[in-house]
Short mmCIF file of C-alpha atoms in Angstrom, two decimals:
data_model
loop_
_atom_site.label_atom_id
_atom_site.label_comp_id
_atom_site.label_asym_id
_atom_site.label_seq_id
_atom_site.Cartn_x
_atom_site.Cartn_y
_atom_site.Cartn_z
CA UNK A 1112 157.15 108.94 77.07
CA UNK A 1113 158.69 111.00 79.27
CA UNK A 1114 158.08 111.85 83.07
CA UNK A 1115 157.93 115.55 82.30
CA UNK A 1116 155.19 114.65 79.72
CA UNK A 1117 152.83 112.48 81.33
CA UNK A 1118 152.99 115.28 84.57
CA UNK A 1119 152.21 118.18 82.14
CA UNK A 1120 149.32 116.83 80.55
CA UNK A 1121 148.01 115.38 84.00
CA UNK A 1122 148.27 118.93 85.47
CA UNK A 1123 146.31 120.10 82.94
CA UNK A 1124 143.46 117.11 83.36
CA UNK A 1125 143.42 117.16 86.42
CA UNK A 1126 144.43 120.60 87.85
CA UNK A 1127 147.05 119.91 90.14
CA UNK A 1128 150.74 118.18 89.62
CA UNK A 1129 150.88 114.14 90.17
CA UNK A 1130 151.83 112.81 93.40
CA UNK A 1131 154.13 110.72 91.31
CA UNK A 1132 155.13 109.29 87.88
CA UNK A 1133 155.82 105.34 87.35
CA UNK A 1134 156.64 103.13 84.47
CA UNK A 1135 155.90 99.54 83.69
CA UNK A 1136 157.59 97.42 80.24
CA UNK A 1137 156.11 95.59 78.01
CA UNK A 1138 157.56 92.39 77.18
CA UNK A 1139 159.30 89.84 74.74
CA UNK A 1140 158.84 86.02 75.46
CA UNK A 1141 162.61 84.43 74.34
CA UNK A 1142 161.71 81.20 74.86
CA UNK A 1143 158.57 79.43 76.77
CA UNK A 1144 154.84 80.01 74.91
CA UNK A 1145 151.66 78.99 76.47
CA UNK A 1146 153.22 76.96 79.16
CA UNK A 1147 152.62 79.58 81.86
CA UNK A 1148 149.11 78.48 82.71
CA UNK A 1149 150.38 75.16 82.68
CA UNK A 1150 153.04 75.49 85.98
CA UNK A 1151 155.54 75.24 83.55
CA UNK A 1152 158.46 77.68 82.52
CA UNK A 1153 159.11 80.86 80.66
CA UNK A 1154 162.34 83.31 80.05
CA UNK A 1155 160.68 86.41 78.84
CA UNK A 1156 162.43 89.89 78.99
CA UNK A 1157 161.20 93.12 79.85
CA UNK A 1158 161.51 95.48 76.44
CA UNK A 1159 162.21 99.58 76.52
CA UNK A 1160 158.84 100.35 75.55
CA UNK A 1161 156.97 100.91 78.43
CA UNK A 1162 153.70 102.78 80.00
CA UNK A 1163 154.15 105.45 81.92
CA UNK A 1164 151.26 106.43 84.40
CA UNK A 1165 150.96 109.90 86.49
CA UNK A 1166 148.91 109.15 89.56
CA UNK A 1167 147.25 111.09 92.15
CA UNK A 1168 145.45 109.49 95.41
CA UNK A 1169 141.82 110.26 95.99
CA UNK A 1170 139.48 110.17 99.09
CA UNK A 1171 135.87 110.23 97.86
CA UNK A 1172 135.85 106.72 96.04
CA UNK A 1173 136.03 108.40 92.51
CA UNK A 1174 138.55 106.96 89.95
CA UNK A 1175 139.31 109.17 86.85
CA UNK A 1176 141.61 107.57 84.03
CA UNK A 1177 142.73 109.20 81.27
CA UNK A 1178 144.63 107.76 78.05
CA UNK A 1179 147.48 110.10 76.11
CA UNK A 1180 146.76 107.24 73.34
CA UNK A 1181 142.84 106.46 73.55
CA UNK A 1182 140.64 109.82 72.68
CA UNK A 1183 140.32 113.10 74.86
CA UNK A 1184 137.98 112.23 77.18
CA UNK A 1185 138.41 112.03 81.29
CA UNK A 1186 136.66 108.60 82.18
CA UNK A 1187 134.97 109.21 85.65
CA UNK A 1188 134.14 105.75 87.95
CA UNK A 1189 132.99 104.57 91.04
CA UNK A 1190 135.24 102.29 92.88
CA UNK A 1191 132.51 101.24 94.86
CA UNK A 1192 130.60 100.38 91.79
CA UNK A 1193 133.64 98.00 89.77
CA UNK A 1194 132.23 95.01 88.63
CA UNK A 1195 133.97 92.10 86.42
CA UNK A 1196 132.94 92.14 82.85
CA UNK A 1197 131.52 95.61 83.27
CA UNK A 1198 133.80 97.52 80.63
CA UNK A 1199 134.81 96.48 77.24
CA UNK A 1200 136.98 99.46 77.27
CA UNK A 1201 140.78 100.22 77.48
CA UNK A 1202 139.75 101.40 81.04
CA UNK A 1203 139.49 97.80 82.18
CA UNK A 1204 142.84 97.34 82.17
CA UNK A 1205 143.59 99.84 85.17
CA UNK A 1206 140.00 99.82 86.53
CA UNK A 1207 140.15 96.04 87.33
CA UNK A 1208 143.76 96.74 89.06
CA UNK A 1209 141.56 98.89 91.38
CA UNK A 1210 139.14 96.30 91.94
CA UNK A 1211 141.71 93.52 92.62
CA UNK A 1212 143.55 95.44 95.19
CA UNK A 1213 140.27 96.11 96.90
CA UNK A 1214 138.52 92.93 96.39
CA UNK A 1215 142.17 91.82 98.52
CA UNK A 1216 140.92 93.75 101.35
CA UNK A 1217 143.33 97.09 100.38
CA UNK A 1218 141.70 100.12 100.98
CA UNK A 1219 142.43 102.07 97.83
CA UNK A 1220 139.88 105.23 97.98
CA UNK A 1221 139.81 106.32 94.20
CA UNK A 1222 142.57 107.99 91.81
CA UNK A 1223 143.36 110.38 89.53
CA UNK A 1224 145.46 108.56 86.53
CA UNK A 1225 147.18 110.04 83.34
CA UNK A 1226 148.68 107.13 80.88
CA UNK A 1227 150.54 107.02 77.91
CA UNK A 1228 152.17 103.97 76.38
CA UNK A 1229 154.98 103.41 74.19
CA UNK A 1230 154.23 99.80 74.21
CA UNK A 1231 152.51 98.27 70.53
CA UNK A 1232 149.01 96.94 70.84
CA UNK A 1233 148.43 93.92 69.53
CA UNK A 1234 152.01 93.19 69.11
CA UNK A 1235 151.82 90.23 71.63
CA UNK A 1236 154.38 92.58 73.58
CA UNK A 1237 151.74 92.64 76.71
CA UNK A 1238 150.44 96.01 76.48
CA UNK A 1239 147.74 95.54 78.73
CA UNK A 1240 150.42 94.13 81.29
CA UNK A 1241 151.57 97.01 81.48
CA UNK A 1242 148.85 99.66 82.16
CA UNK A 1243 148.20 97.32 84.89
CA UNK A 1244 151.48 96.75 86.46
CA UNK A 1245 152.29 100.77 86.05
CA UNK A 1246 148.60 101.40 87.95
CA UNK A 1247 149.34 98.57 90.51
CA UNK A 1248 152.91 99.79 91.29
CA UNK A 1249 151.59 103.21 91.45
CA UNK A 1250 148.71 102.92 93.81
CA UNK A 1251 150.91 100.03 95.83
CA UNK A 1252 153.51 102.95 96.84
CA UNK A 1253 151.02 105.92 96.98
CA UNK A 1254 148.71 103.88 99.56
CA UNK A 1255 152.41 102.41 101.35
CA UNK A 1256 150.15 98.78 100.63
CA UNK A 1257 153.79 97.17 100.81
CA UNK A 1258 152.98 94.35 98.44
CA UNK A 1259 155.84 92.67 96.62
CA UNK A 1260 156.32 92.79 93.09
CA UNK A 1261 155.38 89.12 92.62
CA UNK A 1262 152.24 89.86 94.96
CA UNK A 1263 151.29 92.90 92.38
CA UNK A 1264 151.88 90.25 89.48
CA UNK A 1265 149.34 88.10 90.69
CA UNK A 1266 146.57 90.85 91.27
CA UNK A 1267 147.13 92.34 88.08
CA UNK A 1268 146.48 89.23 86.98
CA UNK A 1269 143.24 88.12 88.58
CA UNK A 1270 142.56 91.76 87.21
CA UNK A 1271 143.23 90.07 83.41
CA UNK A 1272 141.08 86.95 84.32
CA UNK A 1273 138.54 87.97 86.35
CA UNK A 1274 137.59 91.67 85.45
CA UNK A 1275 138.32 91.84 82.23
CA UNK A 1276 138.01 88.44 81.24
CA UNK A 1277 141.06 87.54 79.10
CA UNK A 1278 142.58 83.51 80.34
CA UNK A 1279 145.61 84.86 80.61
CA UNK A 1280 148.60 83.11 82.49
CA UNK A 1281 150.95 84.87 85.16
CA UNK A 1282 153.86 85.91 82.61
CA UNK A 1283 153.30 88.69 81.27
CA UNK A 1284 152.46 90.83 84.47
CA UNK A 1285 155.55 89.35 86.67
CA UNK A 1286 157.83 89.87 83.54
CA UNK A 1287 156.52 93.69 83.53
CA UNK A 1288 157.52 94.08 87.58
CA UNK A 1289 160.26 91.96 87.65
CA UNK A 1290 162.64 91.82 85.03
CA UNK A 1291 166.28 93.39 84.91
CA UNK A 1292 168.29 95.37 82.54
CA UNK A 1293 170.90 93.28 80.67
CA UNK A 1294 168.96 89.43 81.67
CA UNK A 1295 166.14 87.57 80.86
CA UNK A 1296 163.94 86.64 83.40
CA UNK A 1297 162.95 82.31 84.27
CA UNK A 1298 160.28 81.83 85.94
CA UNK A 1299 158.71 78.76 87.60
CA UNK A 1300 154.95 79.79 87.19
CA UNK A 1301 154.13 76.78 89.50
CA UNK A 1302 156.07 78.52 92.88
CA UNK A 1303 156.76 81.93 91.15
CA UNK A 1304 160.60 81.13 91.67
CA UNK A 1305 162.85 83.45 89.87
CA UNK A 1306 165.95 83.22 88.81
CA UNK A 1307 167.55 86.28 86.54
CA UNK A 1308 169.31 85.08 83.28
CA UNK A 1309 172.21 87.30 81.78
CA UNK A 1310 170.93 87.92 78.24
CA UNK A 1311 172.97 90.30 76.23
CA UNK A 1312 173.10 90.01 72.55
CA UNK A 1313 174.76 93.27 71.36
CA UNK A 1314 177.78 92.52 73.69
CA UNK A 1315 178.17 88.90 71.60
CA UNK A 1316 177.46 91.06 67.99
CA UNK A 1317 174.26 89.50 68.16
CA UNK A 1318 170.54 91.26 67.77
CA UNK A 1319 166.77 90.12 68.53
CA UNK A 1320 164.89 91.73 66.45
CA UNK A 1321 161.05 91.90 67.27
CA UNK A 1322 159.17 91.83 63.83
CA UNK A 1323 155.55 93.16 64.26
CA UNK A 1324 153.20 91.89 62.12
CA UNK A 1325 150.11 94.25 62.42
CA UNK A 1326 148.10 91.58 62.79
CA UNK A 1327 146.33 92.25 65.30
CA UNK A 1328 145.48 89.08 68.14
CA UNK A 1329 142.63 89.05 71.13
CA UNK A 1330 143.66 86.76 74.12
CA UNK A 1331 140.24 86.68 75.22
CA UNK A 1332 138.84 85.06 71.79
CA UNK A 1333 137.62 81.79 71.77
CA UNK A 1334 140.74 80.45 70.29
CA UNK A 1335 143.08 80.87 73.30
CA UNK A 1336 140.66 79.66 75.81
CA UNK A 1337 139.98 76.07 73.81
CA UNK A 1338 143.41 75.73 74.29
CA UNK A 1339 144.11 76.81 77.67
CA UNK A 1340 140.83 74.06 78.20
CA UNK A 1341 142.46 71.39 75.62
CA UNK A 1342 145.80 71.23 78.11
CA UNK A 1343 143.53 71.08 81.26
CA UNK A 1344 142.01 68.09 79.43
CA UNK A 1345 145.08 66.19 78.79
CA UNK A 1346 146.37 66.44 82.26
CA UNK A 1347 143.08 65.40 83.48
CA UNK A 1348 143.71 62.53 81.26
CA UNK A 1349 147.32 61.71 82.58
CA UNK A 1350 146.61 61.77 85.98
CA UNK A 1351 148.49 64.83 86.86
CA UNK A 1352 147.81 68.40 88.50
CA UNK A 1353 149.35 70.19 85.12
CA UNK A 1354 151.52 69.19 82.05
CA UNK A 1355 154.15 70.81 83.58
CA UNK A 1356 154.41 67.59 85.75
CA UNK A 1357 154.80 65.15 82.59
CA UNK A 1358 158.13 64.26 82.56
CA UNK A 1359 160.00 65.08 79.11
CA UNK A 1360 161.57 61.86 78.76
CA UNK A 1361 158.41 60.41 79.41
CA UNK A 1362 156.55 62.39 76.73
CA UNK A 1363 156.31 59.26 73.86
CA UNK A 1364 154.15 57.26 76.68
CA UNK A 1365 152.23 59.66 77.79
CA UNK A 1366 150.44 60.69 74.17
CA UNK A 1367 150.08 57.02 73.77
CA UNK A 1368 147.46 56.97 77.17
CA UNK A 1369 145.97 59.56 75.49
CA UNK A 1370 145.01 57.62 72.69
CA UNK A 1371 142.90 59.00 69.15
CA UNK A 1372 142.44 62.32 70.56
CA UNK A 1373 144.52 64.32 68.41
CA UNK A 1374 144.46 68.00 69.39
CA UNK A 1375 144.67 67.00 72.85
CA UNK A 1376 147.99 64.56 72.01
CA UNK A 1377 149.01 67.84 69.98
CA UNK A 1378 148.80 70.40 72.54
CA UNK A 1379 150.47 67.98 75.14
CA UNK A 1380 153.39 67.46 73.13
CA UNK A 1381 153.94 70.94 72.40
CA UNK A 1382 153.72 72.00 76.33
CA UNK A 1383 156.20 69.10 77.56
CA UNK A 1384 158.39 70.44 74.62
CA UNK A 1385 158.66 74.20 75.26
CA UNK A 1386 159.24 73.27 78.63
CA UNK A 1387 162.31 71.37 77.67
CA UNK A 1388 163.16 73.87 75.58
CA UNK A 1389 163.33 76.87 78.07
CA UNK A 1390 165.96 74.29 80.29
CA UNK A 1391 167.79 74.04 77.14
CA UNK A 1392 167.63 77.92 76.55
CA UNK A 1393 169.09 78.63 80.30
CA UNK A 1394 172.01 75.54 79.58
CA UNK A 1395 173.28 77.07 76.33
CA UNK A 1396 172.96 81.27 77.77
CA UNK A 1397 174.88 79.61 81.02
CA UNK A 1398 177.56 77.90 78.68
CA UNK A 1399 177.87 81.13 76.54
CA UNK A 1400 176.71 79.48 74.01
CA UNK A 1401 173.97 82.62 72.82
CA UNK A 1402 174.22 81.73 69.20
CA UNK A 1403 172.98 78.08 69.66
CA UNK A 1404 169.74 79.18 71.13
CA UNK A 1405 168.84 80.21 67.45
CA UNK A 1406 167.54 76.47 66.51
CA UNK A 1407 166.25 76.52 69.67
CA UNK A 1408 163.73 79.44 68.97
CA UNK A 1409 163.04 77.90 65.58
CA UNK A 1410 161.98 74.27 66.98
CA UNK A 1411 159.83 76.08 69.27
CA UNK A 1412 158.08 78.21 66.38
CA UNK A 1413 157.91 75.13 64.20
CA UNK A 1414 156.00 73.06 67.59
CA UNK A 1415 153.52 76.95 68.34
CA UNK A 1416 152.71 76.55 64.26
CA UNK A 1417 152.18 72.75 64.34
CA UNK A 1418 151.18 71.65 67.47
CA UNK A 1419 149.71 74.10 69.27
CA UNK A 1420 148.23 75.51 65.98
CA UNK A 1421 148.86 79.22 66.72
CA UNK A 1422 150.79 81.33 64.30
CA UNK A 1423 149.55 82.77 61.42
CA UNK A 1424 150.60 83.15 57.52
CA UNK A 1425 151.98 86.70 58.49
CA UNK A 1426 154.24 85.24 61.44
CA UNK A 1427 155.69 81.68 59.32
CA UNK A 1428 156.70 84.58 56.60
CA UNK A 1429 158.62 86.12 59.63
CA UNK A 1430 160.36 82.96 60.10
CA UNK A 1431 160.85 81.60 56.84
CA UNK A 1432 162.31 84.78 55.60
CA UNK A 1433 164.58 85.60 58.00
CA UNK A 1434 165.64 81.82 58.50
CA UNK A 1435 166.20 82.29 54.56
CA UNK A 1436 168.17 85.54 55.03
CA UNK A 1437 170.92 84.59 57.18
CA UNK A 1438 168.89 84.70 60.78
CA UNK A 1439 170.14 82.31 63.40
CA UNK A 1440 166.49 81.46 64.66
CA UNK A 1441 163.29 82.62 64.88
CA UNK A 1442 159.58 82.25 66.47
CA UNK A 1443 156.84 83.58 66.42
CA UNK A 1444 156.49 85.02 70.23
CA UNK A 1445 153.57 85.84 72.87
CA UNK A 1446 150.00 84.04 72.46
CA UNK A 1447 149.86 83.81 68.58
CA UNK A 1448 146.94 84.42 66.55
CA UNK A 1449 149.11 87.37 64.90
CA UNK A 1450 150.83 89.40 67.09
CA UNK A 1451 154.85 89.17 66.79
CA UNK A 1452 158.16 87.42 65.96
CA UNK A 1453 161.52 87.45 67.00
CA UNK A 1454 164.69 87.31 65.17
CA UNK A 1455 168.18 86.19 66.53
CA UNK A 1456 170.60 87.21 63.71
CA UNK A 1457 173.96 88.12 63.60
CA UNK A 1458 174.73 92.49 63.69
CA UNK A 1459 176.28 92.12 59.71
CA UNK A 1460 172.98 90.08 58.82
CA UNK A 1461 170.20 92.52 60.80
CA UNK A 1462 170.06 94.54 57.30
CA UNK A 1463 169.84 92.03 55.19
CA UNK A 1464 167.47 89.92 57.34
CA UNK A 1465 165.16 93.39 57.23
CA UNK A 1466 164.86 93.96 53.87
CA UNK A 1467 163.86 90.61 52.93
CA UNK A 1468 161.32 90.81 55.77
CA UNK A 1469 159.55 93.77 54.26
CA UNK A 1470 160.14 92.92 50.55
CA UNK A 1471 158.45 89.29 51.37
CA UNK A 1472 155.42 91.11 53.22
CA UNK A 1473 155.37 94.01 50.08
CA UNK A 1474 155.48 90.49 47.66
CA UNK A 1475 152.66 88.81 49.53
CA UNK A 1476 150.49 92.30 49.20
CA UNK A 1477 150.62 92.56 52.98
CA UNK A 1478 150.79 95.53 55.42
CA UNK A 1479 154.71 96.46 55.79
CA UNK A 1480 156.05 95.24 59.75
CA UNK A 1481 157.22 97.09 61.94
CA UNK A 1482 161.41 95.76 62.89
CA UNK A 1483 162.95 96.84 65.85
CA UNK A 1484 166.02 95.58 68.13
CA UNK A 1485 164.78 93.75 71.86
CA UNK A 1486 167.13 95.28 74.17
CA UNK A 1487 166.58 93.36 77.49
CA UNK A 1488 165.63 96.69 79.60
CA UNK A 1489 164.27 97.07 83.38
CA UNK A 1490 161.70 96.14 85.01
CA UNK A 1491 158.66 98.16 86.46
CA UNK A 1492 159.67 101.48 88.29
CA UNK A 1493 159.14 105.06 89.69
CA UNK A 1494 160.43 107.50 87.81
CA UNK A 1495 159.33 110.67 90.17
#
């Protein structure tokens, strides 16, 4: 969606041009799932779909959102009158932005906002991340609130959690503001350290695909937060402040002091994993070594399926296919329940590894994926 767009149908909401246009990505995880609210490590990568957001400042407290992808109407709120759990509506994405930065002391006065986003819901591709990173980044330079991008991450965040109520980690949001054309993106979630990755597949005659299911997932179901509870348990159990501080080598005598309690010993052993496994990610992209990641992403979609008891028939089909078809690896990707996968594959396979993606979904009587190539793209942004 295009600058020009987003200001012409803004100007004719709202009466006047924008003060500015800004975009924010969604996001691909390569290699790191569910170990973000446990200090640990993630590599995600910021995707060209993005939201794009045409924003106006206000001075009477009023906030007025408006979605190119969400019905016709204006939605008209009081920023004086945002409370946490209030709206069940898209409009809680960007709404609780607004109450974060003011609940930080910020004195953001009200806004007129135009969105549209390119960015599949549902995918597991952090489309919510986005309307809130584009809305934070937006009212951050508009109010000159000078907050860094990792600051921004973390409000959009507490946004997530606290207004609209979804457990989510601190991934998807700094992936949206942070990442970089051409790299993937590690992050410490414990100190927020960054470090930028190169990740380029079509210069090695590689692809990621992204295979969306259509299944559609809900971080703030019950399922996610049992597990997000389930790790807390086990490093309650272990003595330490988060899994994250289990040592990998380690791992074998640490589910043995957790005894009988299997889901806990489960989702312990999958953390401590995928936690090795984003090391062993950075090792092999830092060696060139880009096509032996592929069993990489597999043992991590085989540990999400297993272990952590995530994926879905839909997503295993992903990854059996394509693993079937020629694909170097593949996972399932973001926080499961349906959702997404990604495909590593080499460029003379990406056709092949396609069509027996769709003909297994057609064969199974289920609704036909949507396949498109990741293309590590930049981070958050204004665009005028």
């Amino acid at each position: 969606m295009g600058a020009e767009q987003v200001t012409g149908r803004f100007t004719e909401l709202y009466g006047a041009a924008p003060e500015g246009v800004w975009a924010a990505p969604g996001r691909v995880n390569l290699i790191g799932e569910h170990t973000d609210y446990n200090d640990g490590f993630v590599m995600p990568f910021a995707l060209p779909h993005q939201a794009t957001a045409a924003v106006s400042r206000r001075t009477d407290g009023v906030l007025r959102l408006h979605s190119a992808d969400v019905g016709d109407e204006v939605v008209e709120l009081r920023t004086d009158a945002l409370a946490p759990r209030s709206d069940q509506n898209w409009t809680a994405y960007p709404a609780g932005v607004v109450w974060a930065l003011r609940e930080a002391g910020h004195q953001v006065t009200g806004a007129d906002i135009h969105l549209a986003s390119t960015v599949p819901t549902g995918a597991g591709l952090s489309s919510s991340a986005a309307l809130e990173v584009v809305v934070a980044l937006a009212l951050n330079d508009l109010y000159d609130l000078g907050l860094q991008r990792r600051r921004l991450a973390r409000l959009c965040q507490r946004a997530e959690n606290v207004y609209v109520g979804a457990p989510t980690g601190i991934m998807d949001q700094t992936a949206s503001a942070c990442c970089e054309r051409g790299h993937a993106l590690f992050l410490d979630t414990r100190d927020l350290s960054q470090r930028q990755v190169p990740f380029d597949p079509a210069a090695e005659g590689l692809r990621l695909l992204v295979v969306d299911t259509r299944v559609e997932h809900a971080h703030s179901g019950g399922e996610y937060g049992r597990r997000r509870a389930g790790c807390e348990k086990g490093a309650a159990l272990l003595g330490v402040d988060a899994l994250r501080d289990v040592p990998y080598a380690d791992l074998d005598a640490a589910l043995a002091r957790l005894g009988d309690d299997e889901e806990v010993v489960r989702l312990v052993r999958h953390v401590v994993t995928e936690d090795e496994r984003v090391e062993r990610t950075i090792s092999l992209l830092r060696s060139g070594e880009t096509r032996a990641i592929g069993p990489v992403l597999t043992e991590g979609h085989a540990s999400l399926r297993d272990d952590f008891r995530v994926s879905c028939p839909e997503l295993d089909l992903v990854v059996d296919t394509a693993l079937a078809s020629g694909a170097l690896g593949a996972r399932m990707t973001g926080g499961g329940f349906g959702g997404s996968a990604i495909v590593l594959a080499e460029v003379a396979d990406v056709d092949t590894v396609t069509k027996a993606v769709h003909e297994a979904f057609a064969a199974a009587g289920r609704t036909a994926p949507r396949v498109f190539e990741a293309v590590p793209s930049p981070g958050a942004r204004r665009l005028g």
